[in-house]
């Protein structure tokens, strides 16, 4: 299997997901702006999203995928299928109970998520209603993530990468066709989330059946494999919950700063997630099964070479993405969001949040490469310790900076925390000999630096004055932004080619 080709497939489908996600966010901005209803929706959606990351894409996948890959490698299909069935049954029971609890506890959850909402009449009640509608999404999307883990271990990366598109399409349809006919209109978006979860799970069932990995109800928590997953989940839950606790605290802090802050941060977060998912999530998805395989085969040389390959791609692609987010903050935000109730002030405020996020993009993506280096060895404790230290530092910075630069201080603190996390993971890997840099790093970084300087100059010159973007019409902005992005990309890769870089050097094959 060609890893670069697999990465390109996952990244392309992730790009499709992010494009539909941007359409979704643009429609939300047009219809709801950054006011009371959107604040309520974003706060209500935050807890299901946190639980999804905790039980599915975060702690669960970190604990489950390495063990599943080990079963596939050493025990055969029957044992692997039995493990999938037992783990899926246990996960479904736990999440069904959690979903029911969340529906009944919705009013109390609002105070946990955004206590500052009590100062606005009706905001708590609306948020609670949205939580009740969206909480079952946790059940469906967690099973989607389990199915995606099984498919990824079998190197079937395309379907799991495509499924988020269905959630975006569901919310888009709800915004266009349902919202105008319900009161309050924001309720339609909540139902779009719930329906999207069902659609995503349905799509995964066919490829699972083709692999003969479709789970059957088998409740046996005493099974050796299940107990190993549960034991691994303990520290993994702590590690992922550290980041989610940080998110909850930031939501509370933003709520107390006043109306609009949560929405501005969320709109900026969506843009930052675009390169984060295309690079970090895609790389982590493709790397983990191969890292597990090399560790199982005791091939440390290939293990280190694979990590090095991932880190070089991170620097090659994440640094220009971060620079583009910073230099094109206003053009991107205005072109994508500034319609309907989304005002010029919303553009400037979202820009401030995005500038804070752009500082930490390289750290955020690097964590998604470095952390699997520990997970593949079934070492969950080291990333957990580092994560909690990072959260502590992040929140101290957040509280200190929010009084100086408002909501932008929260995003900047998050970025600095991500860079600290990546640095500590890297230093720990080096000290333990898990990762040894391959030859050629100084020359590689020198070439990237030259190309970044060229990219920065082209973007700064081509984007022009920020005032143009908040006054120009839609198609004028779309056309100019497209030209700016194309010019920047051509300039960056042309500069890399001129200084001797060749993408063929990144071709890497892995045996399944």
JSON list of C-alpha atoms in Angstrom, two decimals, residues 237-331:
[
{"chain": "A", "resi": 237, "resn": "UNK", "atom": "CA", "xyz": [-10.19, 8.72, 28.87]},
{"chain": "A", "resi": 238, "resn": "UNK", "atom": "CA", "xyz": [-8.15, 10.82, 31.25]},
{"chain": "A", "resi": 239, "resn": "UNK", "atom": "CA", "xyz": [-5.98, 12.08, 28.42]},
{"chain": "A", "resi": 240, "resn": "UNK", "atom": "CA", "xyz": [-8.83, 12.98, 26.09]},
{"chain": "A", "resi": 241, "resn": "UNK", "atom": "CA", "xyz": [-10.97, 14.36, 28.92]},
{"chain": "A", "resi": 242, "resn": "UNK", "atom": "CA", "xyz": [-8.14, 16.75, 29.76]},
{"chain": "A", "resi": 243, "resn": "UNK", "atom": "CA", "xyz": [-8.53, 18.44, 26.38]},
{"chain": "A", "resi": 244, "resn": "UNK", "atom": "CA", "xyz": [-12.33, 18.39, 26.64]},
{"chain": "A", "resi": 245, "resn": "UNK", "atom": "CA", "xyz": [-12.24, 19.88, 30.14]},
{"chain": "A", "resi": 246, "resn": "UNK", "atom": "CA", "xyz": [-10.17, 22.68, 28.64]},
{"chain": "A", "resi": 247, "resn": "UNK", "atom": "CA", "xyz": [-12.85, 23.16, 25.96]},
{"chain": "A", "resi": 248, "resn": "UNK", "atom": "CA", "xyz": [-15.61, 23.31, 28.58]},
{"chain": "A", "resi": 249, "resn": "UNK", "atom": "CA", "xyz": [-13.72, 25.87, 30.64]},
{"chain": "A", "resi": 250, "resn": "UNK", "atom": "CA", "xyz": [-13.11, 28.02, 27.56]},
{"chain": "A", "resi": 251, "resn": "UNK", "atom": "CA", "xyz": [-16.82, 27.84, 26.72]},
{"chain": "A", "resi": 252, "resn": "UNK", "atom": "CA", "xyz": [-17.67, 29.06, 30.22]},
{"chain": "A", "resi": 253, "resn": "UNK", "atom": "CA", "xyz": [-15.12, 31.88, 30.00]},
{"chain": "A", "resi": 254, "resn": "UNK", "atom": "CA", "xyz": [-16.40, 32.92, 26.57]},
{"chain": "A", "resi": 255, "resn": "UNK", "atom": "CA", "xyz": [-20.00, 32.90, 27.82]},
{"chain": "A", "resi": 256, "resn": "UNK", "atom": "CA", "xyz": [-19.12, 35.32, 30.61]},
{"chain": "A", "resi": 257, "resn": "UNK", "atom": "CA", "xyz": [-17.41, 37.66, 28.14]},
{"chain": "A", "resi": 258, "resn": "UNK", "atom": "CA", "xyz": [-20.83, 38.31, 26.56]},
{"chain": "A", "resi": 259, "resn": "UNK", "atom": "CA", "xyz": [-23.03, 37.44, 23.59]},
{"chain": "A", "resi": 260, "resn": "UNK", "atom": "CA", "xyz": [-21.32, 36.47, 20.36]},
{"chain": "A", "resi": 261, "resn": "UNK", "atom": "CA", "xyz": [-18.03, 35.29, 21.84]},
{"chain": "A", "resi": 262, "resn": "UNK", "atom": "CA", "xyz": [-18.84, 31.58, 21.64]},
{"chain": "A", "resi": 263, "resn": "UNK", "atom": "CA", "xyz": [-19.99, 32.00, 18.05]},
{"chain": "A", "resi": 264, "resn": "UNK", "atom": "CA", "xyz": [-16.91, 33.99, 17.00]},
{"chain": "A", "resi": 265, "resn": "UNK", "atom": "CA", "xyz": [-14.63, 31.35, 18.48]},
{"chain": "A", "resi": 266, "resn": "UNK", "atom": "CA", "xyz": [-16.67, 28.58, 16.84]},
{"chain": "A", "resi": 267, "resn": "UNK", "atom": "CA", "xyz": [-16.56, 30.18, 13.38]},
{"chain": "A", "resi": 268, "resn": "UNK", "atom": "CA", "xyz": [-12.77, 30.58, 13.73]},
{"chain": "A", "resi": 269, "resn": "UNK", "atom": "CA", "xyz": [-12.48, 27.03, 15.00]},
{"chain": "A", "resi": 270, "resn": "UNK", "atom": "CA", "xyz": [-14.24, 25.72, 11.89]},
{"chain": "A", "resi": 271, "resn": "UNK", "atom": "CA", "xyz": [-11.67, 27.40, 9.65]},
{"chain": "A", "resi": 272, "resn": "UNK", "atom": "CA", "xyz": [-8.78, 26.16, 11.76]},
{"chain": "A", "resi": 273, "resn": "UNK", "atom": "CA", "xyz": [-10.16, 22.61, 11.67]},
{"chain": "A", "resi": 274, "resn": "UNK", "atom": "CA", "xyz": [-10.02, 22.68, 7.87]},
{"chain": "A", "resi": 275, "resn": "UNK", "atom": "CA", "xyz": [-6.22, 22.15, 7.61]},
{"chain": "A", "resi": 276, "resn": "UNK", "atom": "CA", "xyz": [-6.14, 20.36, 10.97]},
{"chain": "A", "resi": 277, "resn": "UNK", "atom": "CA", "xyz": [-8.43, 17.60, 9.72]},
{"chain": "A", "resi": 278, "resn": "UNK", "atom": "CA", "xyz": [-6.95, 17.43, 6.21]},
{"chain": "A", "resi": 279, "resn": "UNK", "atom": "CA", "xyz": [-3.44, 17.00, 7.59]},
{"chain": "A", "resi": 280, "resn": "UNK", "atom": "CA", "xyz": [-3.51, 15.94, 11.24]},
{"chain": "A", "resi": 281, "resn": "UNK", "atom": "CA", "xyz": [-6.52, 13.64, 11.31]},
{"chain": "A", "resi": 282, "resn": "UNK", "atom": "CA", "xyz": [-5.71, 12.18, 7.88]},
{"chain": "A", "resi": 283, "resn": "UNK", "atom": "CA", "xyz": [-2.07, 11.50, 8.80]},
{"chain": "A", "resi": 284, "resn": "UNK", "atom": "CA", "xyz": [-2.99, 10.01, 12.18]},
{"chain": "A", "resi": 285, "resn": "UNK", "atom": "CA", "xyz": [-5.58, 7.76, 10.55]},
{"chain": "A", "resi": 286, "resn": "UNK", "atom": "CA", "xyz": [-3.16, 6.44, 7.94]},
{"chain": "A", "resi": 287, "resn": "UNK", "atom": "CA", "xyz": [-0.15, 6.11, 10.26]},
{"chain": "A", "resi": 288, "resn": "UNK", "atom": "CA", "xyz": [-1.63, 4.27, 13.26]},
{"chain": "A", "resi": 289, "resn": "UNK", "atom": "CA", "xyz": [-2.27, 0.83, 11.64]},
{"chain": "A", "resi": 290, "resn": "UNK", "atom": "CA", "xyz": [1.23, 0.81, 10.12]},
{"chain": "A", "resi": 291, "resn": "UNK", "atom": "CA", "xyz": [2.85, 1.91, 13.39]},
{"chain": "A", "resi": 292, "resn": "UNK", "atom": "CA", "xyz": [1.06, -0.92, 15.21]},
{"chain": "A", "resi": 293, "resn": "UNK", "atom": "CA", "xyz": [2.28, -3.37, 12.56]},
{"chain": "A", "resi": 294, "resn": "UNK", "atom": "CA", "xyz": [5.93, -2.25, 12.87]},
{"chain": "A", "resi": 295, "resn": "UNK", "atom": "CA", "xyz": [5.78, -2.39, 16.68]},
{"chain": "A", "resi": 296, "resn": "UNK", "atom": "CA", "xyz": [4.21, -5.87, 16.56]},
{"chain": "A", "resi": 297, "resn": "UNK", "atom": "CA", "xyz": [7.01, -6.99, 14.20]},
{"chain": "A", "resi": 298, "resn": "UNK", "atom": "CA", "xyz": [9.66, -5.34, 16.45]},
{"chain": "A", "resi": 299, "resn": "UNK", "atom": "CA", "xyz": [10.84, -3.32, 13.45]},
{"chain": "A", "resi": 300, "resn": "UNK", "atom": "CA", "xyz": [11.99, -0.17, 15.26]},
{"chain": "A", "resi": 301, "resn": "UNK", "atom": "CA", "xyz": [13.90, 1.17, 12.26]},
{"chain": "A", "resi": 302, "resn": "UNK", "atom": "CA", "xyz": [10.75, 1.30, 10.11]},
{"chain": "A", "resi": 303, "resn": "UNK", "atom": "CA", "xyz": [8.75, 2.60, 13.10]},
{"chain": "A", "resi": 304, "resn": "UNK", "atom": "CA", "xyz": [11.08, 5.59, 13.44]},
{"chain": "A", "resi": 305, "resn": "UNK", "atom": "CA", "xyz": [11.23, 6.15, 9.69]},
{"chain": "A", "resi": 306, "resn": "UNK", "atom": "CA", "xyz": [7.43, 6.25, 9.51]},
{"chain": "A", "resi": 307, "resn": "UNK", "atom": "CA", "xyz": [7.21, 8.83, 12.30]},
{"chain": "A", "resi": 308, "resn": "UNK", "atom": "CA", "xyz": [9.86, 10.90, 10.55]},
{"chain": "A", "resi": 309, "resn": "UNK", "atom": "CA", "xyz": [7.89, 10.72, 7.29]},
{"chain": "A", "resi": 310, "resn": "UNK", "atom": "CA", "xyz": [4.78, 11.99, 9.08]},
{"chain": "A", "resi": 311, "resn": "UNK", "atom": "CA", "xyz": [6.61, 14.84, 10.82]},
{"chain": "A", "resi": 312, "resn": "UNK", "atom": "CA", "xyz": [8.19, 16.06, 7.59]},
{"chain": "A", "resi": 313, "resn": "UNK", "atom": "CA", "xyz": [4.81, 16.13, 5.88]},
{"chain": "A", "resi": 314, "resn": "UNK", "atom": "CA", "xyz": [3.49, 18.05, 8.88]},
{"chain": "A", "resi": 315, "resn": "UNK", "atom": "CA", "xyz": [6.11, 20.79, 8.55]},
{"chain": "A", "resi": 316, "resn": "UNK", "atom": "CA", "xyz": [5.81, 20.84, 4.77]},
{"chain": "A", "resi": 317, "resn": "UNK", "atom": "CA", "xyz": [2.03, 21.39, 4.75]},
{"chain": "A", "resi": 318, "resn": "UNK", "atom": "CA", "xyz": [1.02, 22.73, 8.18]},
{"chain": "A", "resi": 319, "resn": "UNK", "atom": "CA", "xyz": [3.35, 25.74, 8.22]},
{"chain": "A", "resi": 320, "resn": "UNK", "atom": "CA", "xyz": [2.04, 27.23, 4.94]},
{"chain": "A", "resi": 321, "resn": "UNK", "atom": "CA", "xyz": [-1.52, 26.51, 6.08]},
{"chain": "A", "resi": 322, "resn": "UNK", "atom": "CA", "xyz": [-0.93, 28.41, 9.33]},
{"chain": "A", "resi": 323, "resn": "UNK", "atom": "CA", "xyz": [0.63, 31.33, 7.46]},
{"chain": "A", "resi": 324, "resn": "UNK", "atom": "CA", "xyz": [-2.30, 31.43, 5.04]},
{"chain": "A", "resi": 325, "resn": "UNK", "atom": "CA", "xyz": [-4.85, 31.41, 7.88]},
{"chain": "A", "resi": 326, "resn": "UNK", "atom": "CA", "xyz": [-3.11, 34.38, 9.48]},
{"chain": "A", "resi": 327, "resn": "UNK", "atom": "CA", "xyz": [-2.61, 36.47, 6.33]},
{"chain": "A", "resi": 328, "resn": "UNK", "atom": "CA", "xyz": [-5.98, 35.63, 4.77]},
{"chain": "A", "resi": 329, "resn": "UNK", "atom": "CA", "xyz": [-8.07, 35.74, 7.95]},
{"chain": "A", "resi": 330, "resn": "UNK", "atom": "CA", "xyz": [-10.32, 38.61, 6.86]},
{"chain": "A", "resi": 331, "resn": "UNK", "atom": "CA", "xyz": [-10.66, 37.47, 3.21]}
]
